[in-house]
Coordinates of C-alpha atoms in Angstrom, one line a residue:
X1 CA 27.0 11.2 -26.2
X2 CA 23.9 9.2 -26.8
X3 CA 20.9 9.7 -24.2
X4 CA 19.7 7.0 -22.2
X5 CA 16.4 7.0 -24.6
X6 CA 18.4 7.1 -27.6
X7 CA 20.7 3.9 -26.3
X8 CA 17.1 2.3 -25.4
X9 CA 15.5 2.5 -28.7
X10 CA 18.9 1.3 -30.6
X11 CA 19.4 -1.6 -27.8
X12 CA 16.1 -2.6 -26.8
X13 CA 13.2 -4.0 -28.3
X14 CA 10.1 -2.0 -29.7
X15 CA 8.0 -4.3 -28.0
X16 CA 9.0 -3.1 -24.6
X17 CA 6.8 -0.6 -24.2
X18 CA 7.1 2.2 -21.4
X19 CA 5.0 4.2 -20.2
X20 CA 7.6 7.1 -18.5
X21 CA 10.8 8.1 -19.7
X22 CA 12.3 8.8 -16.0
X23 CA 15.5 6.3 -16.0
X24 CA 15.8 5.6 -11.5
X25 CA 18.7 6.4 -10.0
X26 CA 17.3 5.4 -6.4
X27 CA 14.0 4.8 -4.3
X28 CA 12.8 4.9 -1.1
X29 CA 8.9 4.1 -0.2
X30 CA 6.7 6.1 -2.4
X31 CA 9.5 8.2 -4.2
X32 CA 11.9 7.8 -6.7
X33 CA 14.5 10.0 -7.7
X34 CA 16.4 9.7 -11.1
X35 CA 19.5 9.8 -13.0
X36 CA 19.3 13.7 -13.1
X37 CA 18.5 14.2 -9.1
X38 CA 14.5 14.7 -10.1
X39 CA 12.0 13.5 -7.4
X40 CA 9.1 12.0 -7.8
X41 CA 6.0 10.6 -6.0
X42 CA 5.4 7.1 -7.2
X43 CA 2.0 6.4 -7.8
X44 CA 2.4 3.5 -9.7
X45 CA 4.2 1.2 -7.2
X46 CA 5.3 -1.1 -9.9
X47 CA 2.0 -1.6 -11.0
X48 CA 1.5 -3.1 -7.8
X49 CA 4.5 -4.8 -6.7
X50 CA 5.5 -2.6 -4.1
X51 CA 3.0 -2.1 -1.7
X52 CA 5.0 -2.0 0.9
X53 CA 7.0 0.7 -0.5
X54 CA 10.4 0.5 -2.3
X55 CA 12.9 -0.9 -0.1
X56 CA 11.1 -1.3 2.8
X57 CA 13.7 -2.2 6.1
X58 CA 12.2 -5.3 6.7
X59 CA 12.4 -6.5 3.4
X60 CA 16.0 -5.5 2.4
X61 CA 17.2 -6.7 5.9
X62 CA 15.5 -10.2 4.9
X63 CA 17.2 -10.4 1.6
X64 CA 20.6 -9.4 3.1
X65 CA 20.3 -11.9 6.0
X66 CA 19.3 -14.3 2.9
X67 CA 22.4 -13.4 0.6
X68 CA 24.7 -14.0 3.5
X69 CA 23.8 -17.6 3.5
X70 CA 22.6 -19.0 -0.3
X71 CA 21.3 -17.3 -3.6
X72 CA 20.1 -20.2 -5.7
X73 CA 19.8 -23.8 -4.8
X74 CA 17.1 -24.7 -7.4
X75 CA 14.0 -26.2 -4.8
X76 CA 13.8 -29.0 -7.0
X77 CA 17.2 -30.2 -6.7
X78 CA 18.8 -28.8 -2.8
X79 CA 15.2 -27.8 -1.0
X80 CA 15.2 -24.8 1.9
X81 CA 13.0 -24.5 4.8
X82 CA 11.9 -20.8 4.1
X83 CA 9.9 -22.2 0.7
X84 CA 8.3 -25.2 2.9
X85 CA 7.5 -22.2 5.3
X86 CA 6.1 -19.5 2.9
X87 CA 3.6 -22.2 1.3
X88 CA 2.0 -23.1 4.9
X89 CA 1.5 -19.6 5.7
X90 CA -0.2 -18.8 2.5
X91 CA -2.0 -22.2 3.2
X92 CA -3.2 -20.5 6.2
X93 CA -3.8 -17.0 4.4
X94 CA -5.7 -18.0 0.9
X95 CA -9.5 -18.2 1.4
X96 CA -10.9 -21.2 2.0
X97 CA -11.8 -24.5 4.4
X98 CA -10.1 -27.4 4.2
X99 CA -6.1 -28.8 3.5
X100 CA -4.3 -26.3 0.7
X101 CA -1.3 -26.7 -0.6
X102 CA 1.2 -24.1 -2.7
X103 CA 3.6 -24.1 -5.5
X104 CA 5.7 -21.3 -6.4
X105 CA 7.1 -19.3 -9.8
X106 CA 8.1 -16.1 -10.6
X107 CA 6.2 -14.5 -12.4
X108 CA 2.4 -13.7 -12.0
X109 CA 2.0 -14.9 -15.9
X110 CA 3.5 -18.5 -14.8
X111 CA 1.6 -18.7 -12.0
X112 CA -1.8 -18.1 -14.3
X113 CA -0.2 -20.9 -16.9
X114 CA 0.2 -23.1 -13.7
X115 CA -2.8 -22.9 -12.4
X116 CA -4.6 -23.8 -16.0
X117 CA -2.1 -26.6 -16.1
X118 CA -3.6 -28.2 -12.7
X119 CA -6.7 -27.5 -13.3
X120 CA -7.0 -29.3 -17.1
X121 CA -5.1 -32.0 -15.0
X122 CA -7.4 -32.3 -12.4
X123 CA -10.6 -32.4 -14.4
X124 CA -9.3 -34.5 -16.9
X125 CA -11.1 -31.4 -19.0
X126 CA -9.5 -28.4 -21.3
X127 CA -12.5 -25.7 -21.8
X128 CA -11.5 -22.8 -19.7
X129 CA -13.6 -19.6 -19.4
X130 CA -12.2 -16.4 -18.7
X131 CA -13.4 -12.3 -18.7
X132 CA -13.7 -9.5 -21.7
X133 CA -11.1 -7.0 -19.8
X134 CA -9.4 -9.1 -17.9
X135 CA -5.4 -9.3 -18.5
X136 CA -3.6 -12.8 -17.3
X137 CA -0.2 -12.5 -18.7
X138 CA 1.6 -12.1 -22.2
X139 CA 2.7 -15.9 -22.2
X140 CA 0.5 -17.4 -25.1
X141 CA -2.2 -18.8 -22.4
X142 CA -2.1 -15.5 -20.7
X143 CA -2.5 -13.8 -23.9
X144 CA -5.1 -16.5 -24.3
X145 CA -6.9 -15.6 -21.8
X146 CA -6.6 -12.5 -21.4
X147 CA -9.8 -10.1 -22.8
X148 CA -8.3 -7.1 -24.2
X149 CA -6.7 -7.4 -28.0
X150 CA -4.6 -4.3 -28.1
X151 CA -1.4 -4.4 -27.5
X152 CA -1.7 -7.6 -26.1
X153 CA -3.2 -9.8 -28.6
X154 CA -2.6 -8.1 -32.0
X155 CA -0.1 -9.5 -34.7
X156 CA 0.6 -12.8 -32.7
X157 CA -0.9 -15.3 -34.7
X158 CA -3.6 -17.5 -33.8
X159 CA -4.5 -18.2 -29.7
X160 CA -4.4 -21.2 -27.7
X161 CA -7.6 -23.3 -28.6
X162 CA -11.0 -24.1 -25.9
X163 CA -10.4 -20.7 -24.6
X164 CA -13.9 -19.0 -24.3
X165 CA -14.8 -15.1 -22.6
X166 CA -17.5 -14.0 -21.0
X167 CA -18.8 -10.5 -20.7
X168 CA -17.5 -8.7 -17.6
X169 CA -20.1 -7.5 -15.3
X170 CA -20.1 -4.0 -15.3
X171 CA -23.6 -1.7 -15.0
X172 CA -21.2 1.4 -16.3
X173 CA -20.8 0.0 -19.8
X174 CA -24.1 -1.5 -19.9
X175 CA -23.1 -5.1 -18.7
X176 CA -25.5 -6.4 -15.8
X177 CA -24.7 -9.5 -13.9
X178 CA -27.7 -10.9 -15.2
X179 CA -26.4 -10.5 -19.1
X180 CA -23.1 -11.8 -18.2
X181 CA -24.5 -14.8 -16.1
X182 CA -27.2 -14.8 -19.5
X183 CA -24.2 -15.3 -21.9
X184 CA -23.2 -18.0 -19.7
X185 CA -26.1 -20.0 -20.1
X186 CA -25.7 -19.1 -23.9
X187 CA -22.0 -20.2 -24.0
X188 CA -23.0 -23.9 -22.7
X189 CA -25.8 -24.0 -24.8
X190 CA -24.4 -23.2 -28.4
X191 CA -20.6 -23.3 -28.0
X192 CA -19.2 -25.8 -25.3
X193 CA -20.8 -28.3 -23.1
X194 CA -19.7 -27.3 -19.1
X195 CA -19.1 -31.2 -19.0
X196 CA -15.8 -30.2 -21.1
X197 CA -15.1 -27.1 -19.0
X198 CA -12.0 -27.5 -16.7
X199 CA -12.2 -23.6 -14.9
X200 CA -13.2 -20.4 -14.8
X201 CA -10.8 -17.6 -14.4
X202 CA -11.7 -14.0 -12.9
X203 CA -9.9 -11.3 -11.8
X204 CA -11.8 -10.3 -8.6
X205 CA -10.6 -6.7 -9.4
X206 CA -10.2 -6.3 -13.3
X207 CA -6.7 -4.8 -13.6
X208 CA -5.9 -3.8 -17.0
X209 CA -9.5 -3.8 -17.9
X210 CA -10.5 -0.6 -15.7
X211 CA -10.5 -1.6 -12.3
X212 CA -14.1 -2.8 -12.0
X213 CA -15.3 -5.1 -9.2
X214 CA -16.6 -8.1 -9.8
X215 CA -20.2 -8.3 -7.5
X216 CA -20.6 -10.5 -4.8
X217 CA -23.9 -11.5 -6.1
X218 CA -22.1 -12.6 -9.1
X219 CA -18.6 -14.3 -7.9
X220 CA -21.2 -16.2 -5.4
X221 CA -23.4 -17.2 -8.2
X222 CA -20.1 -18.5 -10.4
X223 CA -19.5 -20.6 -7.3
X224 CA -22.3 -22.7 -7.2
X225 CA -22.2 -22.6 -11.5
X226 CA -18.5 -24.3 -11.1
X227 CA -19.9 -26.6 -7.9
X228 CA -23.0 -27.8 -10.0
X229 CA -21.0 -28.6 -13.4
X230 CA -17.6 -29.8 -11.5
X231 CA -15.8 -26.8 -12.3
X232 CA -12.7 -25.5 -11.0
X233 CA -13.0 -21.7 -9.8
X234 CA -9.8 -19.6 -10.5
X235 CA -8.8 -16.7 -8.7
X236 CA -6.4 -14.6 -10.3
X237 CA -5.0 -12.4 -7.2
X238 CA -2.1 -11.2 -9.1
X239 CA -2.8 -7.7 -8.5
X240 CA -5.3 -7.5 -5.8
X241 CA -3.4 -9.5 -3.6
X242 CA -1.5 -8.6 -0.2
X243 CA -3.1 -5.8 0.9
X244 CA -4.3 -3.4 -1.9
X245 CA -8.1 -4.0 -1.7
X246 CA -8.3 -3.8 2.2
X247 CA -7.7 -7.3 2.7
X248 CA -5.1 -9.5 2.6
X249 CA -6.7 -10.9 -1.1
X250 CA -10.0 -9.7 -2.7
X251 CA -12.0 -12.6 -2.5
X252 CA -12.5 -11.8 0.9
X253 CA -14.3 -9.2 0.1
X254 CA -17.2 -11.8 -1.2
X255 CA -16.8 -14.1 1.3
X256 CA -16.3 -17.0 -1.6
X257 CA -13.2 -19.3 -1.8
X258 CA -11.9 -20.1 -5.0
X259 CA -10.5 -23.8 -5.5
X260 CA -7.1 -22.2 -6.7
X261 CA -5.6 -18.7 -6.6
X262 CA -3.0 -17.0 -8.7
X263 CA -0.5 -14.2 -6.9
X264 CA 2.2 -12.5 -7.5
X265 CA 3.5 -9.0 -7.7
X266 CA 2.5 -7.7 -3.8
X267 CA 4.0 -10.6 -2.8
X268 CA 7.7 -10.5 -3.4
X269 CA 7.9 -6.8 -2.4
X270 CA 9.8 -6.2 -5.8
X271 CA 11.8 -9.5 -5.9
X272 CA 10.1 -11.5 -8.8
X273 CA 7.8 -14.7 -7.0
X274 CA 4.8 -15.8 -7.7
X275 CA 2.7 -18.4 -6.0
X276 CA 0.0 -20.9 -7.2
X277 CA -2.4 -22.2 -3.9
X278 CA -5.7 -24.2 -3.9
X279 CA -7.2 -27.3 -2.7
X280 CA -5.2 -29.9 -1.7
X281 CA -6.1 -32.5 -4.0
X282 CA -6.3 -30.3 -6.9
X283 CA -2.4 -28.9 -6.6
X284 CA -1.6 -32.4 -5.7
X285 CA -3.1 -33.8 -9.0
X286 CA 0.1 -33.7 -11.3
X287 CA 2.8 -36.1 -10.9
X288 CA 6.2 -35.3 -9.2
X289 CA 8.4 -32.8 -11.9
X290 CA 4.5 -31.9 -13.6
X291 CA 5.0 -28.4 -11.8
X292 CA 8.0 -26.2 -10.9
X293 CA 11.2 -24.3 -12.6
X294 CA 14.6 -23.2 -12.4
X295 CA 14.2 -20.3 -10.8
X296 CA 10.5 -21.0 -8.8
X297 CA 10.6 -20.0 -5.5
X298 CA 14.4 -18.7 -5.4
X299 CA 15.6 -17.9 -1.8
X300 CA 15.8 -14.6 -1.8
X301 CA 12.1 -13.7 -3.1
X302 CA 11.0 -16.2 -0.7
X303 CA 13.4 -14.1 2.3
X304 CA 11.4 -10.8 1.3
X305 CA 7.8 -12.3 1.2
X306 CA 8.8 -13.7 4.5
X307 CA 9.4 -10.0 5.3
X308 CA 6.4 -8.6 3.1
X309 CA 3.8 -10.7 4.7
X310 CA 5.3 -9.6 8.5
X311 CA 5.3 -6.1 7.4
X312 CA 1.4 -6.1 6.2
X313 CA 0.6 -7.7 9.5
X314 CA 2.6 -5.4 12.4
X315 CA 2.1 -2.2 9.9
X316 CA -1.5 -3.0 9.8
X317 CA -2.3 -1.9 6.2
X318 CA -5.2 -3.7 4.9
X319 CA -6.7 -0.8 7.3
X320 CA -4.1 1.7 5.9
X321 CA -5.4 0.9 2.8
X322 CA -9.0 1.1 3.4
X323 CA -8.1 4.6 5.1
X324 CA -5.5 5.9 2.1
X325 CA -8.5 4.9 -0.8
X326 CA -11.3 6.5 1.1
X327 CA -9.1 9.8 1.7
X328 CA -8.2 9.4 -2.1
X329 CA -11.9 9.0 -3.4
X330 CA -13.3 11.9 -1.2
X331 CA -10.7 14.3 -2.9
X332 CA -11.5 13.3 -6.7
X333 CA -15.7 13.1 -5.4
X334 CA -15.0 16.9 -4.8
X335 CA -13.6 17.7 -8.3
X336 CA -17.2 16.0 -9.9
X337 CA -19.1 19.5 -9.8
X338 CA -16.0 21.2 -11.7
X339 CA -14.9 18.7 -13.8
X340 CA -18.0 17.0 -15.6
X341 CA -15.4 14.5 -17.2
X342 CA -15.5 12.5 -14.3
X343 CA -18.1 9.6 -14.8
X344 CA -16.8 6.9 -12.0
X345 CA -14.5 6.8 -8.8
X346 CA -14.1 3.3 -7.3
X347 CA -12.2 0.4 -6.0
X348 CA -12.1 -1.7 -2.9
X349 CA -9.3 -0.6 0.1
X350 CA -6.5 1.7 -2.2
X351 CA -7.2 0.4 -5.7
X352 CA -9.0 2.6 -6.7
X353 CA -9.9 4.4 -10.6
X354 CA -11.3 7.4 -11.8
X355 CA -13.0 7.1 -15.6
X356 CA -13.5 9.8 -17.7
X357 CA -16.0 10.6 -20.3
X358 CA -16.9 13.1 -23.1
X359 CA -18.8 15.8 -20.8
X360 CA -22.8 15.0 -20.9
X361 CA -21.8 11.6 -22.7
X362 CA -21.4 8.2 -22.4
X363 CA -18.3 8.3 -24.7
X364 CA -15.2 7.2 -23.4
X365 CA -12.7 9.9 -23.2
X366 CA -8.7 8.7 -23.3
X367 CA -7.7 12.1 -24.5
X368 CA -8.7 13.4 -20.8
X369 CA -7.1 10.6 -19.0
X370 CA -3.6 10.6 -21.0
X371 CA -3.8 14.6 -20.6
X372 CA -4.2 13.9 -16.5
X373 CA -1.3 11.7 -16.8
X374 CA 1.3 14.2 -18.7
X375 CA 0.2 16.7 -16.5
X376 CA 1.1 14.7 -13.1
X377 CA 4.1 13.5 -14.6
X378 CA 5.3 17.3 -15.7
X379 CA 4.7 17.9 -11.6
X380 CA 6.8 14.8 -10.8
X381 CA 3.1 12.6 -10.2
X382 CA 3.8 8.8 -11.6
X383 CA 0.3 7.6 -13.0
X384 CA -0.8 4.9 -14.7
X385 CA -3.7 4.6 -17.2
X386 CA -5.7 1.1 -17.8
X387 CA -8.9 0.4 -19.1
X388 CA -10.5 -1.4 -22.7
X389 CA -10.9 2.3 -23.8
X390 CA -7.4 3.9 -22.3
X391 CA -9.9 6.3 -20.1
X392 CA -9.2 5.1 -17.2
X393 CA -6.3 6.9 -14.3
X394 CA -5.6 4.1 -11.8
X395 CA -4.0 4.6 -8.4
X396 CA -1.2 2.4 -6.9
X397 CA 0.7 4.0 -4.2
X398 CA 2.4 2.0 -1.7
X399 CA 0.0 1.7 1.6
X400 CA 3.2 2.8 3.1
X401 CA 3.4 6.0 1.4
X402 CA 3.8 8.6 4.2
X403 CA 0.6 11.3 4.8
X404 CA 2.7 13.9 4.1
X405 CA 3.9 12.5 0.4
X406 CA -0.1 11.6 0.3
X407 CA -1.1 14.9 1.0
X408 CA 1.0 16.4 -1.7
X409 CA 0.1 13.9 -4.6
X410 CA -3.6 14.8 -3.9
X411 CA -3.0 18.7 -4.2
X412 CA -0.6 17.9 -7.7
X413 CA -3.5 15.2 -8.4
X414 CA -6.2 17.8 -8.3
X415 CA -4.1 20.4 -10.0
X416 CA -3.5 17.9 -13.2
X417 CA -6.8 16.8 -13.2
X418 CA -8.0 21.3 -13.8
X419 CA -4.8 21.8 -15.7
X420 CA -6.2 18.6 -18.1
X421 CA -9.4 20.3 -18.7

């Protein structure tokens, strides 16, 4: 008989990529055990889906209670009172003074493609600005937008059009805010007047791209850019949302409110939603059927970030996660003197990244951070890597993950991280 990978590659797409070749069998918080009985830890968390933890109680209890009564209405056609009371509480949750309002999707790439759709609406403009590194989706705006050509860009043809990137603040690869904010200036001088600019997207916590923060100096600066030229400030919370920086979203972290934000992933507690929330006159620019989709908002996904959003609040873990990346970060700050690979450790609350270099170089070094990876995997350790350069090991857990499953990723963490060298 064929094995799983075998019927994979004859069944489904190259394009597919993946990244382990455990097939799950089952999961439970921060582990996940598969076909064969093998455990692991799950550092990965869905790339950020599951924060609070595969099948949490609250959340499969919500979805049960949820299935017992209706699956799929479509809110366009038969509405339900559970969407109506998701979008006022993340009214109440999203940064930001004044009446909000919410529309909802499923995927964090339709929510991006959304919120550009309101926003060229709004403005009456189609220029949209976005980040080198950033990653909004694998939709053709998404790709669009997205700063980071392989595998996301290459062999698909020509982009969507008024689509313009900035450098990414970030001191470690020789970006300053000031050149970033510099090639702004430049980028309305030579290329497109900000009169025809309708947004500018930002990722307040580059995923893909490495996880590097975007300065407050610098998100507050883009603020008063967009509130000089008219220009709508986008958000993109897909991953930093609900939790995983410390806060309920990132932006809070800066203290500025964009006019829309993007979420998704955290949010459904691994049932596929996404969300779209901003202003209330912006979302409210496009005309009845303008926004929406079969399966936006479907009653179960809203039943579990019903339950996700609870959970976050009684389990209090924005603080968990502050407490889980400090812990985290101390560990791999004590590795620096032994392993002179190590040229960063950072992130807000538990996202947190550790780069690697050539030793005594500014070289990136992949080779290190895919050899950290095989060798936390061969010790049942799920990792992810990220990053322009592929140099990057990114953390993930679920802020539920227990401190005795944390305690024993760090000691397999350390011991891949020597084994690598």
């Amino acid at each position: 008989m064929n094995s799983l990978t075998d019927r994979k590659n004859a069944a489904i797409s190259r394009g597919v990529g993946m990244t382990t070749q455990i097939y799950a069998e089952r999961a439970e918080n921060a582990e996940i055990w598969d076909k064969d009985g093998n455990r692991y830890i799950d550092f990965a968390a869905g790339i950020a889906v599951v924060n609070t933890g595969h099948r949490h109680p609250r959340v499969i209890e919500a979805v049960k209670a949820q299935l017992d009564r209706f699956t799929h209405t479509c809110h366009q056609v038969v509405p339900y009172e559970n969407y109506v009371a998701l979008a006022e509480r993340l009214n109440d949750a999203v940064p930001g003074d004044g009446p909000k309002k919410t529309a909802f999707y499923t995927t964090g790439a339709e929510a991006v493609e959304n919120a550009i759709k309101i926003a060229r609406h709004y403005t009456g403009r189609a220029g949209i600005v976005a980040f080198a590194g950033g990653f909004h989706g694998r939709t053709f705006m998404g790709m669009s937008l997205t700063g980071k050509v392989q595998p996301y860009k290459a062999g698909f043809g020509p982009m969507m059009n008024d689509v313009w990137h900035l450098p990414f603040p970030n001191p470690l690869h020789g970006v300053t805010p000031e050149d970033a904010l510099a090639a702004l200036d430049r980028l309305f001088k030579a290329d497109i007047d900000p009169a025809r600019v309708a947004a500018i997207i930002i990722e307040p916590v580059q995923g893909e791209g490495g996880f590097y923060e975007v300065p407050t100096a610098f998100v507050k600066r883009l603020r008063e850019i967009c509130d000089q030229y008219s220009i709508l400030l986008i958000a993109d919370e897909v991953q930093t949302g609900f939790a995983r920086t410390g806060k309920l979203f990132a932006m809070e972290h800066h203290g500025v409110a964009a006019d829309i934000t993007t979420m998704a992933k955290g949010l459904g507690g691994g049932l596929p939603i996404s969300a779209v929330t901003g202003r209330a006159e912006v979302m409210d620019s496009p005309a009845p059927g303008g926004l929406g989709g079969t399966y936006a908002g479907n009653p179960l996904a809203v039943a579990a970030a019903h339950a996700v959003l609870d959970v976050i609040a009684d389990e209090g873990l924005c603080d968990r996660a502050t407490r889980l990346g400090q812990r985290l970060k101390q560990r791999l700050a004590s590795l620096r003197d032994d392993v002179p690979e190590i040229v960063d450790i950072r992130g807000p609350g538990f996202m947190n990244a550790v780069e690697f270099n050539m030793p005594g170089s500014d070289s990136p070094n992949p080779e290190m951070a895919n050899r950290v990876r095989e060798q936390a995997l061969s010790r049942n350790l799920i990792l992810l890597t990220c990053g322009v350069y592929g140099n990057v090991i990114r953390f993930l857990a679920p802020l539920t993950i227990p401190d005795e499953v944390f305690d024993e990723a760090l000691d397999i963490l350390e011991e891949s991280i020597r084994a690598a060298r």
